[in-house]
Amino acid sequence: MADRFLTDFELLVMLAVLRVRDDAYGVPIARAIEEHTGRTVTLAAVYLALERLTQHGLVSFRLGEPTPERGGRAKKFFSVSSGGLDAVRRTQRAFVALWTGIPELKGARP
Amino acid sequence: MRTPPRLATGVLQRLGHPDDAFIGDLAEAFRAGRSRTWYWRQVLSSVALIFIHDAAQAPVRTLGAATTGWLTALTLFLVLGDATRDVLSQWLFGWNWLDAVATQLWWPLPIVAVLVSYIGFALSGCAVATIHRRHAGSALIAYTVSVPLVLAISAAAVDVLTRRHGHVSGPHALFYTVSVALPDQWRSGLLLAPAVTLVAGLFACPRRSAFEHLRPEI
């Protein structure tokens, strides 16, 4: 999946994972997307996107320790792989290339 | 410490995203102050998203699940429908055919027929969840969604045929299927049949254990 472009939601999830860094599990990832975009997201949508990205090798995860406030369930910490970073950059370049040269969008920062 | 709604968690474990970390995230957010409404919304959206995801990934398997349900229901009605009706009539109302012919007392029959219909839908829901064990949630939702659709189409066909010919004849097994969607049952089956199917199937759905989704497909 070397040349894969990300969907808009996958891009949001990847950027949120990169932004949250070491604490990148479901709750903070969803919160980061909501805080920065104003868009309400469900955790299930975030997990489905992460599962897809993991299958494509763009994201990897490690399991944390189970905690009582989570009902004894472990956290799944996600991180973006080097292939994932390439996919983000490639998608950004595609967006910027499409963005530039549109008179109606002149002056707006991509 | 606040406990997340048990019913919602039970539904999630059977029909929702098959990931323990996801359930843990929901529990953590709930204990941090999220409302029960928020929790239920997350659970129902998870069920819907997983079903849409599975149906898009494996449409043949989804159709197969719905077909399994209908074949089970029709087979049950065909093989056991009338026998169950007679046993239930005798047990509930002390009714039997010989006395009925003599007394012309037929009122228990339609009541018991409704029970037979719902028993059939409940058992077919259980069968779908059991046969399609690995994808029980999506399979059960697929069959449940098909129930009101098929009932509505069947009832509409019965309406048209009755208007044209005055009566409808067909295999007796179909009676137990469509009767709950007809006007003399207030078309109650359009809501109750899928509800009964789903609830019964939920009991047969395996609870997903941690990381089950990481196991290879068999």
mmCIF file of C-alpha atoms in Angstrom:
data_model
loop_
_atom_site.group_PDB
_atom_site.id
_atom_site.type_symbol
_atom_site.label_atom_id
_atom_site.label_comp_id
_atom_site.label_asym_id
_atom_site.label_seq_id
_atom_site.Cartn_x
_atom_site.Cartn_y
_atom_site.Cartn_z
ATOM 1 C CA MET A 1 0.000 0.000 0.000
ATOM 2 C CA ALA A 2 2.962 2.295 -0.674
ATOM 3 C CA ASP A 3 1.065 4.781 -2.854
ATOM 4 C CA ARG A 4 -2.119 4.842 -0.851
ATOM 5 C CA PHE A 5 -3.838 8.199 -0.301
ATOM 6 C CA LEU A 6 -5.677 8.724 2.957
ATOM 7 C CA THR A 7 -9.365 9.516 3.189
ATOM 8 C CA ASP A 8 -10.244 12.755 4.966
ATOM 9 C CA PHE A 9 -11.153 10.933 8.175
ATOM 10 C CA GLU A 10 -8.052 8.720 8.067
ATOM 11 C CA LEU A 11 -5.959 11.877 7.655
ATOM 12 C CA LEU A 12 -7.665 13.436 10.710
ATOM 13 C CA VAL A 13 -6.967 10.291 12.743
ATOM 14 C CA MET A 14 -3.321 10.122 11.637
ATOM 15 C CA LEU A 15 -2.774 13.789 12.477
ATOM 16 C CA ALA A 16 -4.442 13.299 15.867
ATOM 17 C CA VAL A 17 -2.186 10.299 16.611
ATOM 18 C CA LEU A 18 0.866 12.378 15.664
ATOM 19 C CA ARG A 19 -0.356 15.297 17.768
ATOM 20 C CA VAL A 20 -1.179 13.267 20.896
ATOM 21 C CA ARG A 21 2.119 11.329 20.611
ATOM 22 C CA ASP A 22 2.885 9.046 23.591
ATOM 23 C CA ASP A 23 -0.680 9.086 24.956
ATOM 24 C CA ALA A 24 -2.311 8.150 21.646
ATOM 25 C CA TYR A 25 -5.114 5.783 22.577
ATOM 26 C CA GLY A 26 -8.808 5.975 21.620
ATOM 27 C CA VAL A 27 -10.105 8.630 24.032
ATOM 28 C CA PRO A 28 -7.380 11.302 23.523
ATOM 29 C CA ILE A 29 -7.343 10.693 19.754
ATOM 30 C CA ALA A 30 -11.112 11.275 19.513
ATOM 31 C CA ARG A 31 -10.810 14.310 21.820
ATOM 32 C CA ALA A 32 -7.993 15.811 19.713
ATOM 33 C CA ILE A 33 -10.096 15.509 16.550
ATOM 34 C CA GLU A 34 -13.119 17.073 18.260
ATOM 35 C CA GLU A 35 -11.105 19.943 19.781
ATOM 36 C CA HIS A 36 -9.266 20.847 16.591
ATOM 37 C CA THR A 37 -12.032 20.374 14.053
ATOM 38 C CA GLY A 38 -15.221 20.998 16.032
ATOM 39 C CA ARG A 39 -16.485 17.782 14.498
ATOM 40 C CA THR A 40 -18.193 15.205 16.722
ATOM 41 C CA VAL A 41 -16.665 11.771 16.246
ATOM 42 C CA THR A 42 -17.633 8.422 17.697
ATOM 43 C CA LEU A 43 -14.985 6.173 19.190
ATOM 44 C CA ALA A 44 -16.155 3.325 16.958
ATOM 45 C CA ALA A 45 -15.389 5.367 13.836
ATOM 46 C CA VAL A 46 -11.932 6.177 15.218
ATOM 47 C CA TYR A 47 -11.245 2.508 16.011
ATOM 48 C CA LEU A 48 -12.450 1.327 12.596
ATOM 49 C CA ALA A 49 -10.158 3.850 10.892
ATOM 50 C CA LEU A 50 -7.241 2.805 13.133
ATOM 51 C CA GLU A 51 -7.913 -0.857 12.388
ATOM 52 C CA ARG A 52 -7.849 -0.149 8.638
ATOM 53 C CA LEU A 53 -4.660 1.908 8.956
ATOM 54 C CA THR A 54 -3.061 -0.851 11.039
ATOM 55 C CA GLN A 55 -3.942 -3.443 8.385
ATOM 56 C CA HIS A 56 -2.241 -1.244 5.776
ATOM 57 C CA GLY A 57 0.863 -0.910 7.941
ATOM 58 C CA LEU A 58 0.453 2.857 8.346
ATOM 59 C CA VAL A 59 -0.123 2.649 12.097
ATOM 60 C CA SER A 60 1.101 0.211 14.729
ATOM 61 C CA PHE A 61 0.033 -0.323 18.329
ATOM 62 C CA ARG A 62 1.260 -1.613 21.654
ATOM 63 C CA LEU A 63 -0.864 -2.672 24.608
ATOM 64 C CA GLY A 64 -0.678 -0.890 27.962
ATOM 65 C CA GLU A 65 -1.464 -2.242 31.403
ATOM 66 C CA PRO A 66 -5.091 -3.033 32.348
ATOM 67 C CA THR A 67 -6.525 -0.502 34.823
ATOM 68 C CA PRO A 68 -9.562 -0.672 37.163
ATOM 69 C CA GLU A 69 -11.250 2.487 35.771
ATOM 70 C CA ARG A 70 -11.279 0.749 32.378
ATOM 71 C CA GLY A 71 -12.923 -2.372 33.804
ATOM 72 C CA GLY A 72 -9.602 -4.207 33.808
ATOM 73 C CA ARG A 73 -9.040 -3.609 30.111
ATOM 74 C CA ALA A 74 -5.744 -2.535 28.596
ATOM 75 C CA LYS A 75 -5.211 0.611 26.542
ATOM 76 C CA LYS A 76 -4.092 0.298 22.952
ATOM 77 C CA PHE A 77 -1.442 2.930 22.215
ATOM 78 C CA PHE A 78 -1.091 3.788 18.533
ATOM 79 C CA SER A 79 1.856 5.264 16.676
ATOM 80 C CA VAL A 80 2.332 6.275 13.054
ATOM 81 C CA SER A 81 4.820 4.158 11.101
ATOM 82 C CA SER A 82 7.317 5.584 8.610
ATOM 83 C CA GLY A 83 4.981 4.376 5.845
ATOM 84 C CA GLY A 84 2.175 6.239 7.610
ATOM 85 C CA LEU A 85 4.220 9.444 7.683
ATOM 86 C CA ASP A 86 4.874 9.068 3.955
ATOM 87 C CA ALA A 87 1.124 8.601 3.371
ATOM 88 C CA VAL A 88 0.349 11.767 5.372
ATOM 89 C CA ARG A 89 2.938 13.768 3.411
ATOM 90 C CA ARG A 90 1.698 12.358 0.104
ATOM 91 C CA THR A 91 -1.897 13.241 0.954
ATOM 92 C CA GLN A 92 -0.852 16.726 2.082
ATOM 93 C CA ARG A 93 1.018 17.288 -1.190
ATOM 94 C CA ALA A 94 -2.044 16.171 -3.151
ATOM 95 C CA PHE A 95 -4.285 18.539 -1.196
ATOM 96 C CA VAL A 96 -1.865 21.468 -1.601
ATOM 97 C CA ALA A 97 -1.454 20.763 -5.314
ATOM 98 C CA LEU A 98 -5.217 20.830 -5.740
ATOM 99 C CA TRP A 99 -5.534 23.852 -3.474
ATOM 100 C CA THR A 100 -3.097 26.134 -5.300
ATOM 101 C CA GLY A 101 -4.192 28.060 -8.353
ATOM 102 C CA ILE A 102 -7.876 28.241 -7.441
ATOM 103 C CA PRO A 103 -8.859 31.966 -7.665
ATOM 104 C CA GLU A 104 -11.741 31.595 -5.172
ATOM 105 C CA LEU A 105 -9.325 30.299 -2.539
ATOM 106 C CA LYS A 106 -6.615 32.928 -3.055
ATOM 107 C CA GLY A 107 -5.375 34.300 0.233
ATOM 108 C CA ALA A 108 -6.619 31.298 2.223
ATOM 109 C CA ARG A 109 -3.896 29.207 3.765
ATOM 110 C CA PRO A 110 -4.027 25.517 2.851
ATOM 111 C CA MET B 1 -16.909 4.398 40.817
ATOM 112 C CA ARG B 2 -19.681 4.753 38.172
ATOM 113 C CA THR B 3 -20.528 1.567 36.342
ATOM 114 C CA PRO B 4 -21.369 1.824 32.637
ATOM 115 C CA PRO B 5 -24.894 0.627 31.715
ATOM 116 C CA ARG B 6 -24.695 -3.180 31.823
ATOM 117 C CA LEU B 7 -27.233 -3.717 29.075
ATOM 118 C CA ALA B 8 -25.354 -1.397 26.724
ATOM 119 C CA THR B 9 -22.053 -3.135 27.508
ATOM 120 C CA GLY B 10 -23.697 -6.518 26.905
ATOM 121 C CA VAL B 11 -24.992 -5.342 23.512
ATOM 122 C CA LEU B 12 -21.550 -3.931 22.704
ATOM 123 C CA GLN B 13 -19.783 -7.181 23.562
ATOM 124 C CA ARG B 14 -22.121 -9.138 21.309
ATOM 125 C CA LEU B 15 -22.812 -6.800 18.403
ATOM 126 C CA GLY B 16 -20.273 -3.979 18.532
ATOM 127 C CA HIS B 17 -16.595 -3.451 17.823
ATOM 128 C CA PRO B 18 -14.689 -6.613 18.769
ATOM 129 C CA ASP B 19 -11.913 -4.904 20.692
ATOM 130 C CA ASP B 20 -11.462 -4.909 24.452
ATOM 131 C CA ALA B 21 -9.484 -1.660 24.305
ATOM 132 C CA PHE B 22 -12.516 0.011 22.718
ATOM 133 C CA ILE B 23 -14.798 -1.172 25.534
ATOM 134 C CA GLY B 24 -12.165 -0.006 28.032
ATOM 135 C CA ASP B 25 -12.046 3.432 26.392
ATOM 136 C CA LEU B 26 -15.820 3.756 26.657
ATOM 137 C CA ALA B 27 -15.735 2.703 30.331
ATOM 138 C CA GLU B 28 -12.955 5.197 31.073
ATOM 139 C CA ALA B 29 -14.785 8.070 29.347
ATOM 140 C CA PHE B 30 -18.025 7.169 31.142
ATOM 141 C CA ARG B 31 -16.290 7.143 34.532
ATOM 142 C CA ALA B 32 -14.706 10.496 33.675
ATOM 143 C CA GLY B 33 -18.195 12.019 33.466
ATOM 144 C CA ARG B 34 -19.764 11.156 30.120
ATOM 145 C CA SER B 35 -23.530 10.533 30.287
ATOM 146 C CA ARG B 36 -25.472 7.304 29.861
ATOM 147 C CA THR B 37 -26.961 8.797 26.671
ATOM 148 C CA TRP B 38 -23.445 9.353 25.349
ATOM 149 C CA TYR B 39 -22.523 5.748 26.226
ATOM 150 C CA TRP B 40 -25.587 4.315 24.514
ATOM 151 C CA ARG B 41 -24.967 6.504 21.436
ATOM 152 C CA GLN B 42 -21.401 5.175 21.216
ATOM 153 C CA VAL B 43 -22.631 1.585 21.547
ATOM 154 C CA LEU B 44 -25.361 1.929 18.905
ATOM 155 C CA SER B 45 -23.070 3.762 16.492
ATOM 156 C CA SER B 46 -20.509 0.975 16.996
ATOM 157 C CA VAL B 47 -23.131 -1.668 16.168
ATOM 158 C CA ALA B 48 -24.233 0.248 13.058
ATOM 159 C CA LEU B 49 -20.681 0.944 11.856
ATOM 160 C CA ILE B 50 -19.538 -2.649 12.343
ATOM 161 C CA PHE B 51 -22.590 -3.919 10.452
ATOM 162 C CA ILE B 52 -22.038 -1.471 7.557
ATOM 163 C CA HIS B 53 -18.315 -2.325 7.523
ATOM 164 C CA ASP B 54 -18.946 -6.091 7.491
ATOM 165 C CA ALA B 55 -21.734 -5.813 4.905
ATOM 166 C CA ALA B 56 -19.470 -3.774 2.609
ATOM 167 C CA GLN B 57 -16.524 -6.150 3.112
ATOM 168 C CA ALA B 58 -18.510 -9.364 2.696
ATOM 169 C CA PRO B 59 -21.908 -8.722 1.035
ATOM 170 C CA VAL B 60 -22.356 -12.398 0.130
ATOM 171 C CA ARG B 61 -21.834 -13.438 3.746
ATOM 172 C CA THR B 62 -24.359 -10.792 4.857
ATOM 173 C CA LEU B 63 -26.962 -12.004 2.376
ATOM 174 C CA GLY B 64 -26.161 -15.567 3.419
ATOM 175 C CA ALA B 65 -26.900 -14.700 7.046
ATOM 176 C CA ALA B 66 -30.312 -13.256 6.158
ATOM 177 C CA THR B 67 -31.037 -16.288 3.969
ATOM 178 C CA THR B 68 -30.056 -18.641 6.809
ATOM 179 C CA GLY B 69 -32.574 -16.904 9.060
ATOM 180 C CA TRP B 70 -35.434 -17.137 6.575
ATOM 181 C CA LEU B 71 -34.686 -20.742 5.671
ATOM 182 C CA THR B 72 -34.623 -21.640 9.371
ATOM 183 C CA ALA B 73 -37.888 -19.808 10.056
ATOM 184 C CA LEU B 74 -39.686 -21.354 7.072
ATOM 185 C CA THR B 75 -38.382 -24.842 7.875
ATOM 186 C CA LEU B 76 -39.515 -24.508 11.482
ATOM 187 C CA PHE B 77 -42.959 -23.287 10.421
ATOM 188 C CA LEU B 78 -43.236 -26.018 7.799
ATOM 189 C CA VAL B 79 -42.097 -28.909 9.996
ATOM 190 C CA LEU B 80 -43.188 -27.874 13.473
ATOM 191 C CA GLY B 81 -45.636 -24.983 12.986
ATOM 192 C CA ASP B 82 -48.960 -26.822 13.113
ATOM 193 C CA ALA B 83 -47.788 -29.356 15.704
ATOM 194 C CA THR B 84 -46.599 -26.545 17.992
ATOM 195 C CA ARG B 85 -49.888 -24.699 17.461
ATOM 196 C CA ASP B 86 -51.914 -27.777 18.482
ATOM 197 C CA VAL B 87 -49.761 -28.506 21.552
ATOM 198 C CA LEU B 88 -49.912 -24.859 22.688
ATOM 199 C CA SER B 89 -53.686 -24.664 22.098
ATOM 200 C CA GLN B 90 -54.244 -27.745 24.213
ATOM 201 C CA TRP B 91 -51.870 -26.564 26.927
ATOM 202 C CA LEU B 92 -53.049 -22.945 27.131
ATOM 203 C CA PHE B 93 -56.773 -23.258 26.404
ATOM 204 C CA GLY B 94 -57.587 -26.979 26.653
ATOM 205 C CA TRP B 95 -58.520 -26.724 22.949
ATOM 206 C CA ASN B 96 -58.437 -29.607 20.467
ATOM 207 C CA TRP B 97 -59.638 -30.185 16.916
ATOM 208 C CA LEU B 98 -62.322 -32.774 17.697
ATOM 209 C CA ASP B 99 -64.085 -30.567 20.244
ATOM 210 C CA ALA B 100 -63.648 -27.532 18.012
ATOM 211 C CA VAL B 101 -65.376 -29.224 15.083
ATOM 212 C CA ALA B 102 -68.263 -30.145 17.368
ATOM 213 C CA THR B 103 -68.544 -26.786 19.154
ATOM 214 C CA GLN B 104 -67.303 -24.509 16.341
ATOM 215 C CA LEU B 105 -65.003 -22.855 18.886
ATOM 216 C CA TRP B 106 -62.098 -21.502 16.848
ATOM 217 C CA TRP B 107 -60.993 -18.366 18.723
ATOM 218 C CA PRO B 108 -57.879 -19.905 20.359
ATOM 219 C CA LEU B 109 -56.327 -20.693 16.954
ATOM 220 C CA PRO B 110 -55.337 -17.177 15.800
ATOM 221 C CA ILE B 111 -53.976 -16.352 19.280
ATOM 222 C CA VAL B 112 -51.766 -19.433 19.326
ATOM 223 C CA ALA B 113 -50.740 -18.878 15.688
ATOM 224 C CA VAL B 114 -49.276 -15.524 16.724
ATOM 225 C CA LEU B 115 -47.267 -17.237 19.474
ATOM 226 C CA VAL B 116 -46.010 -19.827 16.986
ATOM 227 C CA SER B 117 -44.929 -17.020 14.633
ATOM 228 C CA TYR B 118 -42.906 -15.238 17.317
ATOM 229 C CA ILE B 119 -41.386 -18.491 18.607
ATOM 230 C CA GLY B 120 -40.261 -19.185 15.035
ATOM 231 C CA PHE B 121 -38.720 -15.727 14.638
ATOM 232 C CA ALA B 122 -36.967 -16.064 18.023
ATOM 233 C CA LEU B 123 -35.511 -19.482 17.157
ATOM 234 C CA SER B 124 -34.401 -18.336 13.714
ATOM 235 C CA GLY B 125 -32.583 -15.363 15.339
ATOM 236 C CA CYS B 126 -30.787 -17.805 17.663
ATOM 237 C CA ALA B 127 -29.950 -20.048 14.684
ATOM 238 C CA VAL B 128 -28.395 -17.173 12.722
ATOM 239 C CA ALA B 129 -26.238 -16.114 15.692
ATOM 240 C CA THR B 130 -25.171 -19.722 16.278
ATOM 241 C CA ILE B 131 -24.504 -20.742 12.668
ATOM 242 C CA HIS B 132 -22.642 -17.512 11.822
ATOM 243 C CA ARG B 133 -20.806 -17.573 15.138
ATOM 244 C CA ARG B 134 -17.673 -15.784 13.978
ATOM 245 C CA HIS B 135 -19.622 -12.769 12.692
ATOM 246 C CA ALA B 136 -22.698 -13.304 14.861
ATOM 247 C CA GLY B 137 -23.407 -9.612 15.442
ATOM 248 C CA SER B 138 -23.406 -8.560 11.809
ATOM 249 C CA ALA B 139 -25.234 -11.726 10.769
ATOM 250 C CA LEU B 140 -27.957 -11.146 13.346
ATOM 251 C CA ILE B 141 -28.376 -7.485 12.361
ATOM 252 C CA ALA B 142 -28.558 -8.476 8.680
ATOM 253 C CA TYR B 143 -31.345 -10.961 9.382
ATOM 254 C CA THR B 144 -33.139 -8.582 11.768
ATOM 255 C CA VAL B 145 -33.081 -5.792 9.170
ATOM 256 C CA SER B 146 -34.461 -8.182 6.549
ATOM 257 C CA VAL B 147 -37.406 -9.241 8.737
ATOM 258 C CA PRO B 148 -39.573 -6.071 8.496
ATOM 259 C CA LEU B 149 -38.588 -5.631 4.839
ATOM 260 C CA VAL B 150 -39.682 -9.146 3.859
ATOM 261 C CA LEU B 151 -42.790 -8.919 6.054
ATOM 262 C CA ALA B 152 -43.812 -5.589 4.505
ATOM 263 C CA ILE B 153 -43.317 -6.905 0.949
ATOM 264 C CA SER B 154 -45.203 -10.119 1.777
ATOM 265 C CA ALA B 155 -48.070 -8.225 3.411
ATOM 266 C CA ALA B 156 -48.311 -5.884 0.424
ATOM 267 C CA ALA B 157 -48.396 -8.897 -1.919
ATOM 268 C CA VAL B 158 -51.157 -10.482 0.190
ATOM 269 C CA ASP B 159 -53.141 -7.206 0.072
ATOM 270 C CA VAL B 160 -52.880 -7.013 -3.724
ATOM 271 C CA LEU B 161 -53.733 -10.695 -4.257
ATOM 272 C CA THR B 162 -56.687 -10.499 -1.855
ATOM 273 C CA ARG B 163 -58.086 -7.473 -3.700
ATOM 274 C CA ARG B 164 -57.724 -9.235 -7.051
ATOM 275 C CA HIS B 165 -58.822 -12.763 -6.197
ATOM 276 C CA GLY B 166 -60.691 -12.429 -2.903
ATOM 277 C CA HIS B 167 -58.363 -14.883 -1.208
ATOM 278 C CA VAL B 168 -54.712 -16.005 -1.179
ATOM 279 C CA SER B 169 -53.665 -19.614 -1.226
ATOM 280 C CA GLY B 170 -50.139 -20.849 -0.549
ATOM 281 C CA PRO B 171 -48.049 -23.188 1.591
ATOM 282 C CA HIS B 172 -49.239 -23.170 5.186
ATOM 283 C CA ALA B 173 -45.746 -22.355 6.486
ATOM 284 C CA LEU B 174 -46.053 -18.910 4.890
ATOM 285 C CA PHE B 175 -49.096 -18.156 7.043
ATOM 286 C CA TYR B 176 -47.023 -18.109 10.230
ATOM 287 C CA THR B 177 -44.520 -15.846 8.520
ATOM 288 C CA VAL B 178 -46.801 -13.189 7.130
ATOM 289 C CA SER B 179 -49.846 -13.294 9.440
ATOM 290 C CA VAL B 180 -48.255 -10.989 12.050
ATOM 291 C CA ALA B 181 -47.888 -8.280 9.387
ATOM 292 C CA LEU B 182 -51.528 -8.369 8.296
ATOM 293 C CA PRO B 183 -54.233 -5.883 9.348
ATOM 294 C CA ASP B 184 -56.038 -8.354 11.666
ATOM 295 C CA GLN B 185 -52.850 -8.459 13.781
ATOM 296 C CA TRP B 186 -52.576 -4.625 13.491
ATOM 297 C CA ARG B 187 -49.402 -5.208 11.450
ATOM 298 C CA SER B 188 -47.692 -5.502 14.824
ATOM 299 C CA GLY B 189 -45.141 -7.955 13.426
ATOM 300 C CA LEU B 190 -43.430 -5.196 11.466
ATOM 301 C CA LEU B 191 -42.075 -3.935 14.800
ATOM 302 C CA LEU B 192 -42.351 -6.929 17.120
ATOM 303 C CA ALA B 193 -40.930 -9.624 14.825
ATOM 304 C CA PRO B 194 -37.554 -7.864 14.322
ATOM 305 C CA ALA B 195 -37.469 -6.990 18.042
ATOM 306 C CA VAL B 196 -38.091 -10.615 19.074
ATOM 307 C CA THR B 197 -35.548 -11.842 16.498
ATOM 308 C CA LEU B 198 -32.877 -9.440 17.749
ATOM 309 C CA VAL B 199 -33.411 -10.040 21.467
ATOM 310 C CA ALA B 200 -33.486 -13.836 21.089
ATOM 311 C CA GLY B 201 -30.442 -13.751 18.823
ATOM 312 C CA LEU B 202 -28.558 -11.598 21.355
ATOM 313 C CA PHE B 203 -28.801 -14.433 23.875
ATOM 314 C CA ALA B 204 -27.213 -16.801 21.360
ATOM 315 C CA CYS B 205 -24.470 -14.358 20.320
ATOM 316 C CA PRO B 206 -21.081 -15.226 21.814
ATOM 317 C CA ARG B 207 -19.526 -12.511 23.963
ATOM 318 C CA ARG B 208 -16.315 -11.459 22.292
ATOM 319 C CA SER B 209 -13.232 -11.996 24.387
ATOM 320 C CA ALA B 210 -10.176 -9.791 24.364
ATOM 321 C CA PHE B 211 -8.205 -9.659 21.100
ATOM 322 C CA GLU B 212 -10.422 -12.280 19.451
ATOM 323 C CA HIS B 213 -10.357 -10.116 16.336
ATOM 324 C CA LEU B 214 -6.611 -10.688 16.056
ATOM 325 C CA ARG B 215 -7.046 -14.446 15.641
ATOM 326 C CA PRO B 216 -6.675 -15.693 12.073
ATOM 327 C CA GLU B 217 -9.829 -16.468 10.075
ATOM 328 C CA ILE B 218 -10.724 -20.140 10.081
#
